[in-house]
Amino acid sequence: MSGAALLVLADGRFPAGGHAHSGGAEEAVKAGRITDAASLEAFCRGRLHTAGLVAAALAAAAAAAPTPSNSDAAADAPDALPRRCGWPPRRLGRQLMRAARATWPDAELDSLAREFPKGAHQPVVLGLTARAAGLGAADAAYCAAYESVSGSASAVVRLLSLDPFEATAVLARVAPEVDRVVDRAVVAGLRVPGEGAGVLPSASAPLLEIGAEAHAGWGVRLFAS
Amino acid sequence: MHLDHSPHGPSAVSADARRADGARRALRVGLGGPVGSGKTATVAALCRALRDEFSLAVVTNDIYTREDAEFLLREAVLPPERITAVETGACPHTAIRDDISANLEAVEDLEDEVGPLDLVLVESGGDNLTATFSKGLVDAQIFVIDVAGGDDIPRKGGPGVTTADLLVVNKTDLAPYVGSDLARMAADAKAQRAELPVVFQSLRSEDGVREVAVWVREQLAAWTA
Ligand SMILES: Nc1nc2c(ncn2[C@@H]2O[C@H](COP(=O)(O)OP(=O)(O)OP(=O)(O)O)[C@@H](O)[C@H]2O)c(=O)[nH]1
Ligand SMILES: [Mg+2]
């Protein structure tokens, strides 16, 4: 664990494009599945244990041993990662890449950017960013797992005019589960160099994926996802 | 991407004046200002005035629709591949100031796909008087207000009115109907902006955008000098 650099990377104001995304929350609000703090909490819990876990494991793997093309391909394999758990991963990967290279200049990031000029998967970029920042696999997993819920919570503050204190209290209540998800993700991520990407968790969230597809077709929306 | 050819690392990821191939990138001009003041109308008029002289593209930032992009497409001010809409997650000023990644990506994609470009106009979603563009996104910014929003807006000031490279007071044709005192607006703007230029225009009149187009040509001349 490396203190302040982790805070810089995990800060919601880190300029990597996340502010325009709700992680599926906008669709869930419209469908009536998120109406208040309690249903936001249930939504966040679902995201955390599916999209959050997968992203955290990928980020941990990339942070531990960068074989970016392998892990990027693993992220694309349909059975390994639900491709659209409510974020458009490559677009956000490209945006994170820009911010990361400006913030922590690094040869590994440069070569990943060359290999994927239109963006590598966001959790893979996140893992390499953590390395560039001098952080470890657990730090990368923390960023991925936390961001899997924090973005949706702040989006719901705007979508439902939910009391911001209540939304933050939701994140605090989910925090112990974030810790457990990170533990699992790190164990899996650290096995990747020896055993291959097949050991990564592949929890999927079909409703989030269907919702993301539907949301992408809306004519009027506040968030990009 | 710019960085790969930069000998000194990624200090200027977004503001680099040169593209990866060494060519000078397009001048980027931002248009901000309150909702409905005439930003899109000014963009459309500028495109018509300048498109035969320069290679142009437009990025719009709608708050929750694609109206601005669709208006420009409907009016056929530019071919469709030269107009891109960015989604801003309910927070238009964030997308032009605090986290500019989606807008930078849109600008660079336009340059890659339809380039070489001389000028990219970036229209902000309608916002409040404090919304300004980051210098990492645009080289110059125009703040558009109108006479119908109240003739005390120049006196109220704020970063847009005070610091924009050009202040446009639009819809002067409506001044008699809404009781706005143009002389007072001019005096207040002068007091807020000292030597920075102010243009009063009506896009309802023949060649109403002429003065703004002259200003943009000056910016372009300085950029390519
Ligand atoms: N009378 C008059 N109407 C104008 C003028 N310029 C624009 N309008 C009208 O004002 C309305 C708003 O103009 P837009 O260009 O869409 O304003 P905008 O600043 O882009 O608005 P948002 O993007 O929604 O913030 C439209 O109906 C325009 O036709 C003008 O100079 N005079
Ligand atoms: Mg507009």
PDB file of C-alpha atoms in Angstrom, chain A residues 8-211:
ATOM      1  CA  VAL A   8      -4.736  10.604  -6.305  1.00  0.00           C
ATOM      2  CA  LEU A   9      -5.760   7.707  -8.541  1.00  0.00           C
ATOM      3  CA  ALA A  10      -8.935   6.839  -6.619  1.00  0.00           C
ATOM      4  CA  ASP A  11     -10.131  10.442  -6.357  1.00  0.00           C
ATOM      5  CA  GLY A  12     -13.484  10.893  -8.084  1.00  0.00           C
ATOM      6  CA  ARG A  13     -12.046  14.067  -9.603  1.00  0.00           C
ATOM      7  CA  PHE A  14      -9.258  12.181 -11.376  1.00  0.00           C
ATOM      8  CA  PRO A  15      -9.960  13.424 -14.917  1.00  0.00           C
ATOM      9  CA  ALA A  16     -10.485  10.160 -16.765  1.00  0.00           C
ATOM     10  CA  GLY A  17     -13.997  10.601 -18.129  1.00  0.00           C
ATOM     11  CA  GLY A  18     -15.955   8.756 -15.443  1.00  0.00           C
ATOM     12  CA  HIS A  19     -18.171  11.709 -14.551  1.00  0.00           C
ATOM     13  CA  ALA A  20     -20.271  11.248 -17.694  1.00  0.00           C
ATOM     14  CA  HIS A  21     -21.165   7.636 -16.855  1.00  0.00           C
ATOM     15  CA  SER A  22     -23.680   6.197 -14.415  1.00  0.00           C
ATOM     16  CA  GLY A  23     -22.640   2.555 -14.682  1.00  0.00           C
ATOM     17  CA  GLY A  24     -26.153   1.459 -15.554  1.00  0.00           C
ATOM     18  CA  ALA A  25     -27.800   3.538 -12.836  1.00  0.00           C
ATOM     19  CA  GLU A  26     -29.634   5.845 -15.252  1.00  0.00           C
ATOM     20  CA  GLU A  27     -31.345   2.892 -16.901  1.00  0.00           C
ATOM     21  CA  ALA A  28     -32.147   1.336 -13.521  1.00  0.00           C
ATOM     22  CA  VAL A  29     -33.655   4.592 -12.271  1.00  0.00           C
ATOM     23  CA  LYS A  30     -35.853   4.891 -15.346  1.00  0.00           C
ATOM     24  CA  ALA A  31     -36.952   1.261 -15.006  1.00  0.00           C
ATOM     25  CA  GLY A  32     -37.898   1.898 -11.378  1.00  0.00           C
ATOM     26  CA  ARG A  33     -35.269  -0.405  -9.914  1.00  0.00           C
ATOM     27  CA  ILE A  34     -33.501   2.437  -8.103  1.00  0.00           C
ATOM     28  CA  THR A  35     -35.861   4.758  -6.251  1.00  0.00           C
ATOM     29  CA  ASP A  36     -34.119   5.570  -2.974  1.00  0.00           C
ATOM     30  CA  ALA A  37     -31.046   4.889  -0.875  1.00  0.00           C
ATOM     31  CA  ALA A  38     -32.031   1.291  -0.093  1.00  0.00           C
ATOM     32  CA  SER A  39     -32.491   0.319  -3.731  1.00  0.00           C
ATOM     33  CA  LEU A  40     -29.303   2.197  -4.660  1.00  0.00           C
ATOM     34  CA  GLU A  41     -27.508   0.074  -2.092  1.00  0.00           C
ATOM     35  CA  ALA A  42     -28.884  -3.137  -3.583  1.00  0.00           C
ATOM     36  CA  PHE A  43     -27.873  -1.982  -7.048  1.00  0.00           C
ATOM     37  CA  CYS A  44     -24.353  -1.114  -5.894  1.00  0.00           C
ATOM     38  CA  ARG A  45     -24.005  -4.468  -4.183  1.00  0.00           C
ATOM     39  CA  GLY A  46     -24.981  -6.238  -7.391  1.00  0.00           C
ATOM     40  CA  ARG A  47     -22.550  -4.220  -9.459  1.00  0.00           C
ATOM     41  CA  LEU A  48     -19.755  -4.703  -6.962  1.00  0.00           C
ATOM     42  CA  HIS A  49     -19.994  -8.487  -6.915  1.00  0.00           C
ATOM     43  CA  THR A  50     -20.215  -8.798 -10.715  1.00  0.00           C
ATOM     44  CA  ALA A  51     -18.726  -6.001 -12.814  1.00  0.00           C
ATOM     45  CA  GLY A  52     -16.718  -4.750  -9.834  1.00  0.00           C
ATOM     46  CA  LEU A  53     -15.177  -8.123  -9.032  1.00  0.00           C
ATOM     47  CA  VAL A  54     -14.218  -8.832 -12.642  1.00  0.00           C
ATOM     48  CA  ALA A  55     -12.741  -5.373 -13.139  1.00  0.00           C
ATOM     49  CA  ALA A  56     -10.858  -5.542  -9.861  1.00  0.00           C
ATOM     50  CA  ALA A  57      -9.322  -8.917 -10.739  1.00  0.00           C
ATOM     51  CA  LEU A  58      -8.258  -7.704 -14.173  1.00  0.00           C
ATOM     52  CA  ALA A  59      -6.772  -4.560 -12.671  1.00  0.00           C
ATOM     53  CA  ALA A  60      -4.925  -6.584 -10.042  1.00  0.00           C
ATOM     54  CA  ALA A  61      -3.556  -8.938 -12.695  1.00  0.00           C
ATOM     55  CA  ALA A  62      -2.352  -6.078 -14.884  1.00  0.00           C
ATOM     56  CA  ALA A  63      -0.796  -4.318 -11.912  1.00  0.00           C
ATOM     57  CA  ALA A  64       0.988  -7.452 -10.748  1.00  0.00           C
ATOM     58  CA  ALA A  65       2.506  -8.506 -14.044  1.00  0.00           C
ATOM     59  CA  PRO A  66       1.866  -6.517 -17.153  1.00  0.00           C
ATOM     60  CA  THR A  67       1.068  -8.749 -20.060  1.00  0.00           C
ATOM     61  CA  PRO A  68      -1.312  -6.177 -21.374  1.00  0.00           C
ATOM     62  CA  SER A  69      -2.259  -7.794 -24.627  1.00  0.00           C
ATOM     63  CA  ASN A  70      -3.028 -11.043 -22.850  1.00  0.00           C
ATOM     64  CA  SER A  71      -5.136  -9.479 -20.193  1.00  0.00           C
ATOM     65  CA  ASP A  72      -6.802  -7.211 -22.704  1.00  0.00           C
ATOM     66  CA  ALA A  73      -7.710 -10.244 -24.767  1.00  0.00           C
ATOM     67  CA  ALA A  74      -8.898 -11.997 -21.616  1.00  0.00           C
ATOM     68  CA  ALA A  75     -11.144  -9.033 -20.909  1.00  0.00           C
ATOM     69  CA  ASP A  76     -12.652  -9.395 -24.339  1.00  0.00           C
ATOM     70  CA  ALA A  77     -13.305 -13.126 -24.123  1.00  0.00           C
ATOM     71  CA  PRO A  78     -17.055 -13.404 -23.827  1.00  0.00           C
ATOM     72  CA  ASP A  79     -16.928 -16.011 -21.106  1.00  0.00           C
ATOM     73  CA  ALA A  80     -14.381 -14.093 -19.080  1.00  0.00           C
ATOM     74  CA  LEU A  81     -15.917 -10.676 -18.944  1.00  0.00           C
ATOM     75  CA  PRO A  82     -19.426  -9.471 -19.409  1.00  0.00           C
ATOM     76  CA  ARG A  83     -18.435  -6.926 -21.957  1.00  0.00           C
ATOM     77  CA  ARG A  84     -20.897  -4.271 -21.051  1.00  0.00           C
ATOM     78  CA  CYS A  85     -21.471  -4.207 -17.361  1.00  0.00           C
ATOM     79  CA  GLY A  86     -22.770  -0.711 -17.681  1.00  0.00           C
ATOM     80  CA  TRP A  87     -19.499   1.020 -18.669  1.00  0.00           C
ATOM     81  CA  PRO A  88     -18.141   1.193 -22.190  1.00  0.00           C
ATOM     82  CA  PRO A  89     -14.775  -0.248 -21.178  1.00  0.00           C
ATOM     83  CA  ARG A  90     -12.575   0.608 -24.120  1.00  0.00           C
ATOM     84  CA  ARG A  91     -13.674   4.212 -24.430  1.00  0.00           C
ATOM     85  CA  LEU A  92     -13.077   4.744 -20.733  1.00  0.00           C
ATOM     86  CA  GLY A  93      -9.792   2.868 -21.086  1.00  0.00           C
ATOM     87  CA  ARG A  94      -8.628   5.342 -23.684  1.00  0.00           C
ATOM     88  CA  GLN A  95      -9.639   8.289 -21.543  1.00  0.00           C
ATOM     89  CA  LEU A  96      -7.893   6.860 -18.497  1.00  0.00           C
ATOM     90  CA  MET A  97      -4.815   6.236 -20.627  1.00  0.00           C
ATOM     91  CA  ARG A  98      -4.582   9.912 -21.522  1.00  0.00           C
ATOM     92  CA  ALA A  99      -4.898  11.044 -17.927  1.00  0.00           C
ATOM     93  CA  ALA A 100      -2.507   8.356 -16.690  1.00  0.00           C
ATOM     94  CA  ARG A 101       0.265   9.176 -19.157  1.00  0.00           C
ATOM     95  CA  ALA A 102       0.067  12.848 -18.328  1.00  0.00           C
ATOM     96  CA  THR A 103       0.043  12.118 -14.599  1.00  0.00           C
ATOM     97  CA  TRP A 104       2.583   9.271 -14.299  1.00  0.00           C
ATOM     98  CA  PRO A 105       4.702   9.173 -17.481  1.00  0.00           C
ATOM     99  CA  ASP A 106       5.676   5.558 -18.038  1.00  0.00           C
ATOM    100  CA  ALA A 107       7.072   3.365 -20.828  1.00  0.00           C
ATOM    101  CA  GLU A 108       4.632   0.495 -20.194  1.00  0.00           C
ATOM    102  CA  LEU A 109       1.682   2.842 -20.536  1.00  0.00           C
ATOM    103  CA  ASP A 110       3.190   4.255 -23.726  1.00  0.00           C
ATOM    104  CA  SER A 111       3.507   0.829 -25.262  1.00  0.00           C
ATOM    105  CA  LEU A 112      -0.035  -0.181 -24.302  1.00  0.00           C
ATOM    106  CA  ALA A 113      -1.261   3.056 -25.884  1.00  0.00           C
ATOM    107  CA  ARG A 114       0.628   2.233 -29.064  1.00  0.00           C
ATOM    108  CA  GLU A 115      -0.831  -1.241 -29.136  1.00  0.00           C
ATOM    109  CA  PHE A 116      -4.416  -0.049 -28.559  1.00  0.00           C
ATOM    110  CA  PRO A 117      -4.712   3.440 -30.031  1.00  0.00           C
ATOM    111  CA  LYS A 118      -8.511   3.380 -29.666  1.00  0.00           C
ATOM    112  CA  GLY A 119      -8.283   2.175 -26.091  1.00  0.00           C
ATOM    113  CA  ALA A 120      -7.513  -0.967 -24.118  1.00  0.00           C
ATOM    114  CA  HIS A 121      -9.959  -2.246 -21.525  1.00  0.00           C
ATOM    115  CA  GLN A 122     -10.318   0.217 -18.683  1.00  0.00           C
ATOM    116  CA  PRO A 123      -9.383  -2.214 -15.859  1.00  0.00           C
ATOM    117  CA  VAL A 124      -6.236  -3.242 -17.733  1.00  0.00           C
ATOM    118  CA  VAL A 125      -5.221   0.396 -18.173  1.00  0.00           C
ATOM    119  CA  LEU A 126      -6.056   0.953 -14.519  1.00  0.00           C
ATOM    120  CA  GLY A 127      -3.722  -1.854 -13.468  1.00  0.00           C
ATOM    121  CA  LEU A 128      -0.841  -0.456 -15.504  1.00  0.00           C
ATOM    122  CA  THR A 129      -1.607   3.033 -14.224  1.00  0.00           C
ATOM    123  CA  ALA A 130      -1.330   1.735 -10.678  1.00  0.00           C
ATOM    124  CA  ARG A 131       2.093   0.246 -11.535  1.00  0.00           C
ATOM    125  CA  ALA A 132       3.207   3.532 -13.064  1.00  0.00           C
ATOM    126  CA  ALA A 133       2.123   5.292  -9.881  1.00  0.00           C
ATOM    127  CA  GLY A 134       4.189   2.913  -7.774  1.00  0.00           C
ATOM    128  CA  LEU A 135       1.110   1.127  -6.477  1.00  0.00           C
ATOM    129  CA  GLY A 136       0.425  -2.590  -6.129  1.00  0.00           C
ATOM    130  CA  ALA A 137      -2.167  -5.137  -7.195  1.00  0.00           C
ATOM    131  CA  ALA A 138      -4.396  -4.524  -4.184  1.00  0.00           C
ATOM    132  CA  ASP A 139      -4.367  -0.777  -4.803  1.00  0.00           C
ATOM    133  CA  ALA A 140      -5.430  -1.300  -8.404  1.00  0.00           C
ATOM    134  CA  ALA A 141      -8.178  -3.674  -7.289  1.00  0.00           C
ATOM    135  CA  TYR A 142      -9.382  -1.140  -4.737  1.00  0.00           C
ATOM    136  CA  CYS A 143      -9.667   1.562  -7.377  1.00  0.00           C
ATOM    137  CA  ALA A 144     -11.628  -0.720  -9.712  1.00  0.00           C
ATOM    138  CA  ALA A 145     -13.937  -2.125  -7.045  1.00  0.00           C
ATOM    139  CA  TYR A 146     -14.658   1.234  -5.452  1.00  0.00           C
ATOM    140  CA  GLU A 147     -15.233   2.962  -8.760  1.00  0.00           C
ATOM    141  CA  SER A 148     -17.705   0.223  -9.704  1.00  0.00           C
ATOM    142  CA  VAL A 149     -20.038   1.612  -7.048  1.00  0.00           C
ATOM    143  CA  SER A 150     -19.014   5.227  -6.458  1.00  0.00           C
ATOM    144  CA  GLY A 151     -19.791   6.386  -9.999  1.00  0.00           C
ATOM    145  CA  SER A 152     -23.312   4.995  -9.819  1.00  0.00           C
ATOM    146  CA  ALA A 153     -23.912   6.515  -6.395  1.00  0.00           C
ATOM    147  CA  SER A 154     -22.952  10.010  -7.511  1.00  0.00           C
ATOM    148  CA  ALA A 155     -24.987   9.628 -10.694  1.00  0.00           C
ATOM    149  CA  VAL A 156     -28.065   8.778  -8.628  1.00  0.00           C
ATOM    150  CA  VAL A 157     -27.584  11.940  -6.580  1.00  0.00           C
ATOM    151  CA  ARG A 158     -28.087  13.831  -9.836  1.00  0.00           C
ATOM    152  CA  LEU A 159     -30.757  11.558 -11.324  1.00  0.00           C
ATOM    153  CA  LEU A 160     -33.075  11.303  -8.312  1.00  0.00           C
ATOM    154  CA  SER A 161     -31.962  14.387  -6.378  1.00  0.00           C
ATOM    155  CA  LEU A 162     -31.108  11.830  -3.718  1.00  0.00           C
ATOM    156  CA  ASP A 163     -29.716  13.347  -0.532  1.00  0.00           C
ATOM    157  CA  PRO A 164     -25.932  13.289  -1.050  1.00  0.00           C
ATOM    158  CA  PHE A 165     -25.372  12.306   2.587  1.00  0.00           C
ATOM    159  CA  GLU A 166     -27.551   9.243   2.075  1.00  0.00           C
ATOM    160  CA  ALA A 167     -25.683   8.296  -1.082  1.00  0.00           C
ATOM    161  CA  THR A 168     -22.361   8.557   0.710  1.00  0.00           C
ATOM    162  CA  ALA A 169     -23.715   6.503   3.594  1.00  0.00           C
ATOM    163  CA  VAL A 170     -24.621   3.798   1.043  1.00  0.00           C
ATOM    164  CA  LEU A 171     -20.974   3.702  -0.046  1.00  0.00           C
ATOM    165  CA  ALA A 172     -19.873   3.454   3.574  1.00  0.00           C
ATOM    166  CA  ARG A 173     -22.227   0.519   4.179  1.00  0.00           C
ATOM    167  CA  VAL A 174     -20.940  -1.274   1.078  1.00  0.00           C
ATOM    168  CA  ALA A 175     -17.289  -0.598   1.963  1.00  0.00           C
ATOM    169  CA  PRO A 176     -16.689  -3.813   3.983  1.00  0.00           C
ATOM    170  CA  GLU A 177     -17.878  -5.787   0.953  1.00  0.00           C
ATOM    171  CA  VAL A 178     -15.505  -3.816  -1.261  1.00  0.00           C
ATOM    172  CA  ASP A 179     -12.711  -5.036   1.016  1.00  0.00           C
ATOM    173  CA  ARG A 180     -13.777  -8.665   0.548  1.00  0.00           C
ATOM    174  CA  VAL A 181     -14.160  -8.286  -3.215  1.00  0.00           C
ATOM    175  CA  VAL A 182     -10.673  -6.805  -3.388  1.00  0.00           C
ATOM    176  CA  ASP A 183      -9.254  -9.761  -1.431  1.00  0.00           C
ATOM    177  CA  ARG A 184     -10.804 -12.212  -3.882  1.00  0.00           C
ATOM    178  CA  ALA A 185      -9.733 -10.161  -6.875  1.00  0.00           C
ATOM    179  CA  VAL A 186      -6.131  -9.973  -5.735  1.00  0.00           C
ATOM    180  CA  VAL A 187      -5.917 -13.710  -5.098  1.00  0.00           C
ATOM    181  CA  ALA A 188      -7.207 -14.358  -8.621  1.00  0.00           C
ATOM    182  CA  GLY A 189      -5.131 -11.626 -10.227  1.00  0.00           C
ATOM    183  CA  LEU A 190      -1.894 -12.877  -8.725  1.00  0.00           C
ATOM    184  CA  ARG A 191      -2.506 -16.367 -10.104  1.00  0.00           C
ATOM    185  CA  VAL A 192      -2.741 -15.086 -13.684  1.00  0.00           C
ATOM    186  CA  PRO A 193       1.013 -14.963 -14.427  1.00  0.00           C
ATOM    187  CA  GLY A 194       1.418 -18.640 -13.495  1.00  0.00           C
ATOM    188  CA  GLU A 195      -1.898 -20.096 -14.591  1.00  0.00           C
ATOM    189  CA  GLY A 196      -3.253 -17.825 -17.301  1.00  0.00           C
ATOM    190  CA  ALA A 197      -6.262 -15.572 -17.568  1.00  0.00           C
ATOM    191  CA  GLY A 198      -8.681 -18.482 -17.148  1.00  0.00           C
ATOM    192  CA  VAL A 199      -8.424 -18.139 -13.362  1.00  0.00           C
ATOM    193  CA  LEU A 200     -10.011 -14.698 -13.429  1.00  0.00           C
ATOM    194  CA  PRO A 201     -13.553 -14.543 -12.065  1.00  0.00           C
ATOM    195  CA  SER A 202     -16.278 -14.225 -14.671  1.00  0.00           C
ATOM    196  CA  ALA A 203     -19.260 -13.122 -12.630  1.00  0.00           C
ATOM    197  CA  SER A 204     -21.786 -11.563 -14.955  1.00  0.00           C
ATOM    198  CA  ALA A 205     -24.777  -9.282 -14.542  1.00  0.00           C
ATOM    199  CA  PRO A 206     -27.227  -9.983 -17.350  1.00  0.00           C
ATOM    200  CA  LEU A 207     -29.705  -7.306 -16.319  1.00  0.00           C
ATOM    201  CA  LEU A 208     -26.963  -4.674 -16.339  1.00  0.00           C
ATOM    202  CA  GLU A 209     -25.853  -5.803 -19.763  1.00  0.00           C
ATOM    203  CA  ILE A 210     -29.359  -5.752 -21.198  1.00  0.00           C
ATOM    204  CA  GLY A 211     -29.957  -2.381 -19.586  1.00  0.00           C
TER     205      GLY A 211
END
